[in-house]
Amino acid sequence: MPEITYREAINQAIKEEMQRDESVFLMGEEVGQYHGAYKVTQGLMDSFGRDRVIDTPISESGFAGLGVGAAMMGLRPIVEFMTWSFSFVAFDQIINNAANMRYMSGGLINVPIVFRGPANGGVNVGATHSHTPENFYAHIPGLKVICPANAYDAKGLMKMAIRDNDPVCILENTILYNQTAEVPEEEYLIPFGEADIKRSGSDISLIAHGRSVITALEAADKLQAEHNINAEVVDLRCLRPLDEKTILESVKKTNRVVYVEENKPFCGTGAQIACLIQEKAFDHLDAEIKRVCTLDAPQIYSMPREKDQLPTADRVVETALTIL
Amino acid sequence: MSHNPAQASINTLLSQEEKIHLYREMVRIRRFEERSVRSYQQGHIGGFCHVYNGQEAVAAGTISVLGPDDHIITAYRDHAHALMVGMDMNSLMAELYGKETGCSKGKGGSMHFFDPSKNFWGGHGIVGGQTPLGAGLAFALKYQGKKGACLTYLGDGAVNQGPFYEALNLASLWNLPLIYIIENNQYSMGTSQERGCAGDTLAGRGSGFGIYNEVIEEGNDVYTIRERTSEALQRAYEEQRPSILEIKTYRYRGHSMSDPDKTYRSKEEIEEYKKTSDPIDRFQEQLVGESVLSVEQAEAINKEAKEEAERAVEFAEQSDFPTKEAIQQDIFWETDNPEQGSSQGTFFFN
């Protein structure tokens, strides 16, 4: 199988789906002529022309809302946010319009739109550009929320999202864009709501989403090498719908949990997962559930300190050791 | 000789029956709203309810010139638009009552009426939030190669919301067949235009984007509105260019039913408008003058509309509230159509 980058995987997914379905179009800042701020959409304007790969002004509320309107009429827009941090100026369009539309119309309308772009810290761009709002969006009934951790998942989930009949938010990661993975040449789709065991283990469950899966995998290697502890790494891949079954099975196997995420802790994704576990697997827990999150402060700019603020493999190891 | 909108071809082409139909639609809107007000006061309708009394010529005039591929979307004062596109009065009243027979199954309420089968895309509660959606509907028409336009309604308060300007820029930049109808009833909730809007006309704000714009002072005249709307439609069809029509109108009731309407304008002001400028009275006089309609016929139409609204109330009263199960239906297309979906996992967390 060829190895491709996370960036190429998303590009292939969009390209294949645009070839498959003429109602799919791509819209966002610098997606066309500039080939994407992070080059994810490289070459797509050349392949599909300016009518289907549309450069927008810096106007998130306008083009996100325009995308929702077009999706109501049956088109399948892919709306790129240069980063999800910029989605905040389009919050009303995503939540009140994309997510609520079906409900408010009593099921008469559906909104097949994909909102996508990177959402991560770790690149020293300060508080305004480093948000990880997957928990905000997963909070909203009506939105599906996807956080792929590698190229294989990114492609299969992106293709699924474009075919989905509901609004889907895909939160990517600029640090992962250059990471490679084996991706089959033949077509595949990954259904939503299926977590993936990225590393099988028996002593503790490190549950994570997005790039924190990579952090959890590093921590698992350290736990194995330095402490002879066999950690299991569960990648949620998708926050809503959520694969409760895989989470609970892992907990029942290992009896110990650390949730790893780039969200800030308060009302973060890990809080929801911890609630789920205590509710449905309470008797299987041999220790309290721990979380390793981004430290609870606006994102710091200073390079070494931002590394400390984000979840690190060392912090995951230290935290795991407190409950082993 | 001054221009007479009644003599515009879009109006002279109307048959006698069509003119009476248009009059009847305006009366139906008025009677529906009056009946809604009563039910609201009796406690049968909850939340916010924004009625249209006084503005009837706007919805009637603009919507009556639309063709099969024209679409509309509006804000929360949406009852009239829903009636004008032909939605059933029963389903609208039932929606106000929060019943499962309502047009949105009792899930949307007064501000959220929809009927995509009649090219009506709501009914939106956030001031100005629908303005980019309208641009998206127009974009889709263009993308699909249809000869149609989208009429996107907003109030005079919504012109101060940011998304409107983003949408104007996109509409002009991308040559969208989009017509913004600013229903300027002069008060955004309790704030008069002079207290809330800088600059001259509201329509004029389109000038910076190179968008054709005009103010229609005779916002109580159906003929005028029909003429100007049809011109804007031609601009959309032939040139793929957007327009802004600011239509001066007036509402007789408070902003919503919870507005006591006592702090920002006088009773005399309201009474004066009703006496001199009521859009239904005006159209009735025109039709009587044209010998299209008799006063007796007009009375009969009013009586029928009252009875229709009364029947809608009976229908709403007799309908059931949504079931508790319905609370978690109509959220995701996929969970409503599980046999066609592919996702696993939990969608709802109770």
XYZ file of C-alpha atoms in Angstrom:
674
model
C 0.000 0.000 0.000
C 1.294 3.466 -0.813
C 2.154 5.783 2.038
C 0.607 9.197 1.716
C 0.351 12.205 3.968
C -2.717 13.185 5.957
C -2.876 16.248 3.689
C -2.860 14.122 0.530
C -5.443 11.792 2.013
C -7.916 14.618 2.482
C -7.119 16.002 -0.939
C -7.777 12.581 -2.517
C -11.032 12.197 -0.621
C -12.332 15.559 -1.821
C -11.158 14.924 -5.365
C -12.742 11.488 -5.574
C -16.042 12.699 -4.187
C -16.109 15.712 -6.508
C -15.540 13.369 -9.426
C -18.320 11.111 -8.214
C -20.972 13.759 -7.563
C -21.402 17.070 -9.390
C -23.380 18.546 -6.531
C -20.226 18.581 -4.404
C -18.335 21.867 -4.434
C -15.558 23.337 -2.322
C -15.526 26.821 -0.871
C -13.227 28.735 1.421
C -10.449 31.244 1.780
C -7.528 30.549 -0.562
C -8.742 27.053 -1.442
C -8.387 27.583 -5.197
C -5.785 29.739 -6.825
C -3.546 29.666 -3.717
C -4.036 25.860 -3.429
C -5.099 26.105 0.214
C -3.501 27.920 3.135
C -2.102 24.526 4.194
C -2.071 23.125 0.619
C -4.769 20.591 1.423
C -6.719 21.616 -1.677
C -3.681 21.627 -3.968
C -4.627 21.273 -7.625
C -8.372 21.022 -7.102
C -9.194 24.245 -8.919
C -7.211 23.008 -11.898
C -9.199 19.781 -11.880
C -12.677 21.153 -11.307
C -12.625 24.810 -12.343
C -13.697 27.962 -10.631
C -17.369 27.090 -10.493
C -16.735 24.170 -8.171
C -13.625 25.269 -6.295
C -14.520 28.696 -5.052
C -12.198 31.224 -3.467
C -14.102 33.304 -0.949
C -13.325 36.614 0.642
C -12.447 36.533 4.350
C -16.041 36.253 5.340
C -16.740 33.094 7.335
C -20.231 34.006 8.433
C -21.170 34.850 4.853
C -19.789 31.783 3.127
C -20.663 29.313 5.874
C -24.236 30.590 5.754
C -24.235 30.583 1.975
C -23.099 26.973 2.097
C -25.947 26.070 4.434
C -28.463 27.712 2.100
C -27.021 25.834 -0.881
C -27.121 22.561 1.075
C -30.794 23.143 1.913
C -31.407 23.130 -1.842
C -29.602 19.807 -2.226
C -26.050 20.819 -3.096
C -23.195 19.286 -1.095
C -20.837 22.066 -0.083
C -17.471 21.452 1.531
C -16.723 24.608 3.476
C -13.113 25.041 4.541
C -12.248 27.143 7.554
C -8.605 28.149 7.334
C -8.658 27.124 10.960
C -11.595 26.188 13.157
C -10.606 29.126 15.340
C -12.149 31.274 12.603
C -15.396 29.349 12.738
C -16.360 31.368 15.787
C -17.395 34.277 13.605
C -19.696 31.832 11.804
C -20.986 30.177 14.974
C -24.571 31.296 14.393
C -24.605 29.874 10.877
C -23.241 26.510 12.008
C -25.408 26.101 15.072
C -28.625 27.981 14.497
C -28.793 27.331 10.799
C -26.947 24.120 9.892
C -27.660 22.151 13.051
C -31.164 23.371 13.896
C -32.643 23.463 10.411
C -33.948 19.935 10.291
C -35.549 20.142 13.703
C -37.184 23.512 13.240
C -38.676 22.373 9.960
C -40.081 19.229 11.527
C -37.806 17.067 9.390
C -38.674 18.695 6.050
C -35.118 19.841 5.382
C -31.705 18.267 5.697
C -28.385 20.029 5.363
C -25.695 17.893 3.692
C -22.743 20.150 4.344
C -19.170 19.476 5.464
C -17.351 22.091 7.519
C -13.665 21.247 7.674
C -10.259 22.631 8.533
C -7.518 22.303 11.118
C -8.034 22.860 14.840
C -4.971 22.598 16.987
C -2.409 24.251 19.125
C 1.294 23.544 19.120
C 2.318 25.900 16.341
C 2.938 29.035 18.403
C 0.149 31.090 16.954
C -1.294 32.274 20.252
C -4.680 32.226 21.835
C -6.854 33.362 18.927
C -5.588 30.766 16.452
C -5.203 27.668 18.634
C -8.720 26.642 19.544
C -9.894 23.049 19.540
C -13.664 23.528 19.512
C -14.720 19.938 18.857
C -16.423 19.882 22.254
C -18.417 23.017 21.374
C -19.731 21.455 18.202
C -20.239 17.975 19.628
C -22.418 19.639 22.256
C -24.989 20.499 19.589
C -27.609 17.907 18.633
C -27.737 17.974 14.840
C -24.006 18.101 14.177
C -21.714 15.147 13.591
C -18.147 15.722 14.743
C -15.087 13.902 13.414
C -11.442 14.166 14.525
C -9.175 11.954 12.394
C -5.784 11.063 13.846
C -4.048 9.643 10.763
C -4.137 9.705 6.981
C -6.057 6.456 6.621
C -8.845 7.615 8.893
C -8.861 11.094 7.413
C -9.556 9.798 3.922
C -12.219 7.269 4.803
C -14.013 9.604 7.173
C -13.835 12.573 4.790
C -15.395 10.577 1.966
C -18.116 9.402 4.317
C -18.756 12.974 5.474
C -19.188 14.275 1.939
C -21.795 11.583 1.263
C -23.548 12.149 4.577
C -26.948 13.824 4.557
C -26.390 15.739 7.795
C -24.000 18.560 8.673
C -20.572 17.175 9.544
C -17.704 19.031 11.225
C -14.250 17.582 10.514
C -11.489 18.912 12.720
C -8.078 18.253 11.222
C -4.650 19.158 12.530
C -1.856 21.135 10.902
C 0.800 19.140 12.768
C -0.610 15.942 11.319
C -0.797 17.212 7.722
C 2.718 15.927 6.959
C 2.334 12.624 8.792
C 2.151 9.612 6.522
C 0.260 6.365 6.724
C -0.498 3.472 4.422
C -3.640 4.199 2.483
C -5.069 1.677 0.031
C -5.476 2.674 -3.594
C -8.913 1.131 -3.800
C -11.875 3.052 -2.467
C -12.936 2.695 1.146
C -15.243 4.501 3.533
C -15.136 4.584 7.316
C -18.557 4.718 8.965
C -19.060 7.271 11.715
C -19.368 6.143 15.297
C -16.746 3.414 15.109
C -13.798 3.927 17.411
C -10.527 2.260 16.532
C -8.193 0.413 18.865
C -4.877 1.886 17.775
C -2.930 -0.245 20.234
C -4.242 -3.225 22.066
C -3.316 -3.537 25.725
C -4.492 -4.926 29.041
C -3.368 -2.679 31.916
C -4.862 0.757 31.266
C -7.000 2.444 28.586
C -5.652 5.646 27.100
C -8.670 7.043 25.292
C -8.159 9.985 22.955
C -9.240 11.799 19.815
C -7.383 13.725 17.146
C -3.654 14.315 17.501
C -3.842 13.288 21.161
C -4.117 9.724 19.860
C -0.532 10.103 18.666
C 0.442 11.479 22.091
C -1.291 8.540 23.737
C 0.550 6.087 21.484
C 3.897 7.646 22.436
C 2.922 7.412 26.087
C 1.931 3.770 25.641
C 5.362 2.986 24.182
C 7.041 4.678 27.141
C 4.831 2.882 29.647
C 5.778 -0.399 27.997
C 9.498 0.337 27.700
C 10.054 2.038 31.025
C 7.428 0.545 33.304
C 6.412 -2.716 31.656
C 2.830 -1.522 31.509
C 0.705 -2.613 28.572
C -1.609 0.268 27.670
C -4.481 0.122 25.240
C -5.032 3.176 23.021
C -8.596 3.826 21.918
C -9.085 6.409 19.164
C -12.642 7.703 19.196
C -12.302 9.093 15.638
C -15.804 10.448 15.959
C -17.307 12.326 18.921
C -20.915 12.354 17.743
C -22.052 9.690 17.057
C -19.979 8.131 19.812
C -18.826 4.514 19.958
C -19.742 3.813 23.555
C -19.394 0.089 23.070
C -15.680 0.130 22.250
C -14.959 2.551 25.096
C -16.802 0.425 27.638
C -15.294 -2.845 26.410
C -11.826 -1.384 26.792
C -12.604 -0.150 30.308
C -13.969 -3.569 31.261
C -10.747 -5.107 30.029
C -8.248 -2.722 31.672
C -10.236 -1.226 34.582
C -8.267 2.010 34.383
C -8.704 5.087 32.184
C -6.810 8.193 31.224
C -8.519 10.475 28.705
C -6.047 12.410 26.558
C -7.130 15.444 24.582
C -6.180 18.878 23.350
C -9.432 20.336 24.681
C -9.204 22.446 27.788
C -10.471 20.393 30.729
C -13.590 22.222 31.890
C -16.587 20.878 29.936
C -14.128 19.230 27.564
C -14.746 15.999 25.692
C -13.018 13.977 28.402
C -15.549 15.174 30.965
C -18.343 13.644 28.896
C -16.452 10.389 28.403
C -15.670 10.172 32.128
C -19.340 10.654 32.899
C -20.264 7.895 30.469
C -17.755 5.472 31.982
C -18.770 6.041 35.598
C -22.406 5.642 34.593
C -22.064 2.479 32.526
C -18.922 0.751 33.817
C -18.669 1.944 37.407
C -18.126 -1.498 38.861
C -15.311 -2.177 36.435
C -13.190 0.766 37.550
C -10.265 0.081 39.862
C -9.282 3.757 40.066
C -10.621 7.210 39.402
C -10.715 8.368 35.810
C -7.923 10.775 34.969
C -7.641 13.341 32.228
C -4.664 14.857 30.475
C -5.786 18.018 28.698
C -4.322 21.289 27.534
C -3.608 23.293 30.674
C -6.541 25.510 31.511
C -5.468 28.889 30.178
C -5.711 30.729 26.881
C -3.098 29.316 24.533
C 0.343 30.707 25.328
C 2.580 31.884 22.510
C 5.988 31.188 24.053
C 7.400 28.144 22.252
C 8.648 25.936 25.102
C 5.748 26.874 27.354
C 3.145 25.962 24.724
C 4.711 22.509 24.577
C 4.163 22.291 28.329
C 0.632 23.541 28.048
C -0.386 20.871 25.545
C -0.800 17.256 26.570
C 2.548 15.478 26.358
C 3.454 11.832 26.426
C 5.362 12.423 29.653
C 2.332 13.959 31.333
C 0.221 11.012 30.169
C 2.788 8.583 31.618
C 2.950 10.452 34.932
C -0.829 10.573 35.155
C -1.198 6.902 34.272
C 1.309 5.934 36.945
C -0.808 7.630 39.616
C -3.612 5.125 39.064
C -1.582 1.994 38.409
C -48.356 62.368 -16.450
C -47.263 60.569 -13.325
C -46.497 56.884 -13.437
C -49.397 54.654 -12.473
C -48.213 51.265 -11.179
C -51.668 49.795 -11.718
C -51.012 50.254 -15.439
C -47.722 48.321 -15.344
C -48.029 45.212 -17.504
C -47.449 42.878 -14.560
C -50.650 44.363 -13.096
C -52.763 44.872 -16.209
C -52.173 41.218 -17.057
C -54.009 40.208 -13.885
C -57.475 38.877 -14.511
C -60.397 39.994 -12.398
C -60.254 36.676 -10.550
C -56.550 37.044 -9.886
C -57.055 40.493 -8.429
C -59.795 39.240 -6.155
C -57.570 36.332 -5.167
C -54.795 38.731 -4.221
C -57.209 40.771 -2.143
C -58.457 37.605 -0.489
C -54.888 36.580 0.395
C -54.278 39.891 2.125
C -57.488 39.548 4.059
C -56.648 35.965 5.024
C -53.307 37.151 6.413
C -55.020 39.858 8.467
C -57.689 37.516 9.826
C -55.212 34.767 10.594
C -53.072 37.199 12.568
C -56.027 38.632 14.437
C -57.109 35.152 15.403
C -53.538 34.291 16.442
C -53.454 37.349 18.676
C -56.620 36.195 20.407
C -55.311 32.694 20.945
C -52.043 34.121 22.244
C -53.907 36.314 24.708
C -55.906 33.269 25.796
C -52.655 31.470 26.549
C -52.856 28.848 23.787
C -49.783 30.112 21.948
C -46.463 30.355 23.723
C -43.200 32.131 23.296
C -42.684 34.886 20.800
C -45.338 35.594 18.232
C -44.718 38.380 15.720
C -47.766 39.351 13.723
C -47.904 41.035 10.336
C -50.920 43.357 10.606
C -50.309 46.451 8.515
C -47.576 44.958 6.325
C -49.790 42.743 4.140
C -49.053 44.483 0.851
C -45.377 43.509 1.113
C -45.787 39.738 1.308
C -48.756 39.787 -1.076
C -47.127 42.040 -3.626
C -43.716 40.407 -3.706
C -44.761 36.774 -3.564
C -47.603 37.088 -6.058
C -45.186 37.787 -8.934
C -42.948 34.774 -8.377
C -42.448 32.020 -10.912
C -41.999 28.262 -10.389
C -38.221 28.433 -9.799
C -38.263 31.426 -7.492
C -37.674 30.810 -3.799
C -38.178 32.762 -0.616
C -36.735 32.890 2.868
C -37.598 35.285 5.633
C -37.092 36.133 9.304
C -39.408 35.472 12.235
C -42.393 37.598 11.174
C -43.208 34.812 8.762
C -46.904 33.952 8.956
C -47.853 36.066 5.949
C -45.171 34.616 3.703
C -46.270 31.107 4.623
C -49.874 31.903 3.734
C -48.838 33.608 0.504
C -46.925 30.587 -0.767
C -50.053 28.554 -0.185
C -49.442 26.803 3.101
C -52.562 25.523 4.783
C -53.910 27.782 7.530
C -54.653 24.768 9.704
C -51.039 23.624 9.737
C -49.867 27.137 10.597
C -52.286 27.611 13.471
C -51.482 24.119 14.744
C -47.798 25.053 14.702
C -48.547 28.124 16.816
C -50.371 25.847 19.226
C -47.329 23.544 19.349
C -49.253 20.599 17.938
C -47.912 17.658 15.974
C -50.143 18.575 13.013
C -48.269 21.882 12.733
C -46.183 22.583 9.640
C -43.029 21.883 11.668
C -44.674 19.229 13.865
C -44.821 21.676 16.751
C -41.023 21.868 16.878
C -40.482 25.232 15.253
C -43.206 27.559 16.481
C -44.257 30.953 15.176
C -40.802 31.982 13.993
C -40.011 28.759 12.163
C -42.558 27.924 9.482
C -41.174 26.001 6.482
C -42.445 24.392 3.305
C -39.669 23.516 0.850
C -42.246 21.960 -1.511
C -43.580 25.492 -1.979
C -40.089 26.996 -2.264
C -40.429 28.473 1.214
C -37.295 28.003 3.317
C -38.448 29.561 6.592
C -38.989 31.286 9.063
C -35.720 32.228 10.923
C -35.383 33.464 14.459
C -32.005 35.179 14.600
C -32.059 38.737 13.278
C -30.134 38.780 10.000
C -29.094 35.126 10.309
C -31.124 34.190 7.243
C -29.408 36.702 4.977
C -26.480 34.427 4.008
C -28.874 31.485 3.664
C -30.787 33.408 1.021
C -27.514 33.968 -0.818
C -26.963 30.203 -0.657
C -30.385 29.468 -2.120
C -29.631 31.893 -4.950
C -26.196 30.318 -5.389
C -27.803 26.880 -5.710
C -30.236 28.144 -8.361
C -27.327 29.483 -10.363
C -25.228 26.345 -9.825
C -28.125 24.228 -11.054
C -28.630 26.463 -14.087
C -32.191 27.403 -13.191
C -33.924 30.595 -14.205
C -34.981 31.573 -10.740
C -34.248 34.023 -7.973
C -34.362 34.019 -4.210
C -36.294 36.692 -2.352
C -34.680 37.132 1.040
C -36.664 39.201 3.496
C -35.250 41.063 6.441
C -36.419 43.831 8.717
C -35.052 47.295 9.235
C -33.267 46.066 12.370
C -31.454 43.282 10.515
C -29.585 45.726 8.312
C -27.295 46.361 11.273
C -26.147 42.755 11.517
C -22.743 41.815 10.112
C -23.735 38.691 8.150
C -25.963 40.852 5.941
C -22.925 42.735 4.644
C -20.944 39.559 4.104
C -23.859 38.217 2.112
C -24.183 41.442 0.088
C -20.521 41.256 -0.824
C -20.785 37.633 -1.943
C -24.021 38.281 -3.843
C -22.484 41.088 -5.844
C -19.086 39.448 -6.278
C -20.620 36.209 -7.554
C -23.540 37.732 -9.455
C -26.249 35.908 -7.570
C -29.927 36.056 -8.516
C -30.848 37.403 -5.122
C -33.324 40.055 -4.051
C -33.186 41.414 -0.537
C -36.524 42.799 0.548
C -36.099 45.070 3.541
C -39.495 45.275 5.163
C -38.963 48.608 6.811
C -41.755 48.894 9.366
C -39.761 51.710 10.967
C -39.092 50.079 14.304
C -36.586 47.372 15.134
C -38.385 46.130 18.202
C -38.689 49.445 20.114
C -35.933 51.339 18.335
C -36.946 53.711 15.584
C -34.890 53.870 12.426
C -33.397 57.226 13.386
C -32.248 55.857 16.736
C -30.757 52.669 15.250
C -29.576 53.277 11.715
C -26.887 55.689 10.627
C -26.870 57.089 7.160
C -29.641 57.788 4.742
C -31.711 54.962 3.302
C -31.317 51.349 4.340
C -31.392 50.173 0.738
C -28.571 52.605 0.015
C -26.220 50.460 2.015
C -26.074 48.238 -1.077
C -24.383 51.013 -3.042
C -20.967 50.249 -1.569
C -21.264 46.764 -3.041
C -22.470 47.971 -6.418
C -25.897 46.481 -5.808
C -28.957 48.052 -7.375
C -31.142 49.430 -4.618
C -34.263 51.457 -4.259
C -36.755 52.609 -1.667
C -40.406 51.929 -2.270
C -42.282 54.606 -0.384
C -45.659 53.258 -1.399
C -45.216 50.128 0.646
C -48.935 49.867 1.202
C -49.659 49.593 -2.503
C -49.716 46.078 -3.893
C -49.529 47.263 -7.479
C -46.355 49.246 -6.841
C -44.702 46.387 -5.021
C -45.592 43.926 -7.754
C -44.151 46.190 -10.404
C -40.855 46.812 -8.631
C -40.424 43.198 -7.579
C -40.954 41.968 -11.087
C -38.314 44.422 -12.316
C -35.904 43.064 -9.725
C -36.723 39.534 -10.843
C -35.830 40.444 -14.432
C -32.529 41.829 -13.180
C -31.889 38.522 -11.452
C -32.955 36.364 -14.422
C -31.390 38.347 -17.233
C -28.322 39.888 -15.641
C -27.771 37.563 -12.666
C -27.544 40.663 -10.525
C -28.794 41.132 -6.981
C -31.113 43.936 -5.864
C -32.222 45.500 -2.632
C -35.771 46.751 -2.328
C -36.490 48.675 0.829
C -40.243 48.726 1.226
C -41.666 51.271 3.649
C -44.388 49.718 5.709
C -45.824 49.766 9.197
C -46.871 47.279 11.840
C -49.974 47.813 13.925
C -49.022 45.554 16.788
C -45.974 45.522 19.009
C -42.742 43.884 17.863
C -44.017 40.617 19.295
C -46.972 39.759 21.437
C -44.884 40.380 24.517
C -44.235 44.002 23.516
C -46.776 46.259 25.265
C -46.002 48.868 22.599
C -46.259 51.805 24.992
C -42.807 53.304 25.154
C -41.635 54.158 21.691
C -44.545 55.440 19.614
C -47.929 56.958 20.186
C -51.341 55.391 19.759
C -52.184 58.324 17.545
C -49.362 57.449 15.184
C -50.706 53.921 14.803
C -54.287 55.079 14.368
C -53.253 57.640 11.793
C -51.535 54.997 9.658
C -54.466 52.635 9.951
C -56.873 55.397 8.936
C -54.911 56.797 6.025
C -52.608 54.060 4.779
C -53.997 50.619 5.491
C -52.843 48.357 2.639
C -55.991 46.259 2.548
C -58.283 49.276 2.554
C -56.203 50.779 -0.200
C -56.363 47.717 -2.408
C -60.055 47.329 -1.729
C -60.696 50.920 -2.798
C -58.639 50.379 -5.941
C -60.552 47.237 -6.836
C -63.908 48.814 -6.100
C -62.834 51.761 -8.238
C -61.913 49.381 -11.059
C -65.301 47.693 -10.649
C -63.496 44.436 -9.989
C -64.881 44.053 -6.497
C -68.002 45.256 -4.720
C -68.091 46.261 -1.073
C -70.494 43.366 -0.442
C -68.040 40.913 -2.013
C -65.247 42.358 0.124
C -67.333 41.851 3.230
C -68.068 38.294 2.206
C -64.346 37.639 1.686
C -63.600 39.019 5.133
C -66.287 36.843 6.668
C -64.972 33.717 4.921
C -61.427 34.473 6.071
C -62.584 34.890 9.652
C -64.376 31.568 9.435
C -61.308 29.912 7.932
C -59.162 31.208 10.800
C -61.759 30.005 13.262
C -61.693 26.539 11.688
C -57.891 26.594 11.897
C -58.165 27.246 15.626
C -60.594 24.329 16.004
C -58.197 22.138 14.053
C -55.296 23.230 16.248
C -57.259 22.721 19.448
C -58.319 19.240 18.421
C -54.822 18.175 17.393
C -52.434 16.386 19.704
C -49.210 17.700 21.100
C -46.097 15.905 19.817
C -45.257 12.725 21.673
C -42.327 12.636 24.072
C -40.561 10.373 21.575
C -40.817 13.164 19.005
C -38.452 15.321 21.071
C -35.542 13.308 19.701
C -36.790 12.886 16.153
C -36.074 15.142 13.158
C -32.599 16.022 14.401
C -30.386 13.967 12.093
C -31.521 12.768 8.682
C -29.668 9.572 9.429
C -31.405 8.692 12.677
C -34.729 9.424 10.975
C -33.758 7.073 8.126
C -31.799 4.337 9.917
C -32.204 1.804 7.115
C -30.305 4.120 4.760
C -27.642 5.217 7.224
C -24.214 3.720 7.829
C -23.179 5.252 11.146
C -22.838 3.277 14.324
C -22.768 4.555 17.836
C -24.767 6.844 20.044
C -26.289 10.016 18.646
C -28.199 11.222 21.695
C -27.052 11.469 25.293
C -29.824 11.579 27.843
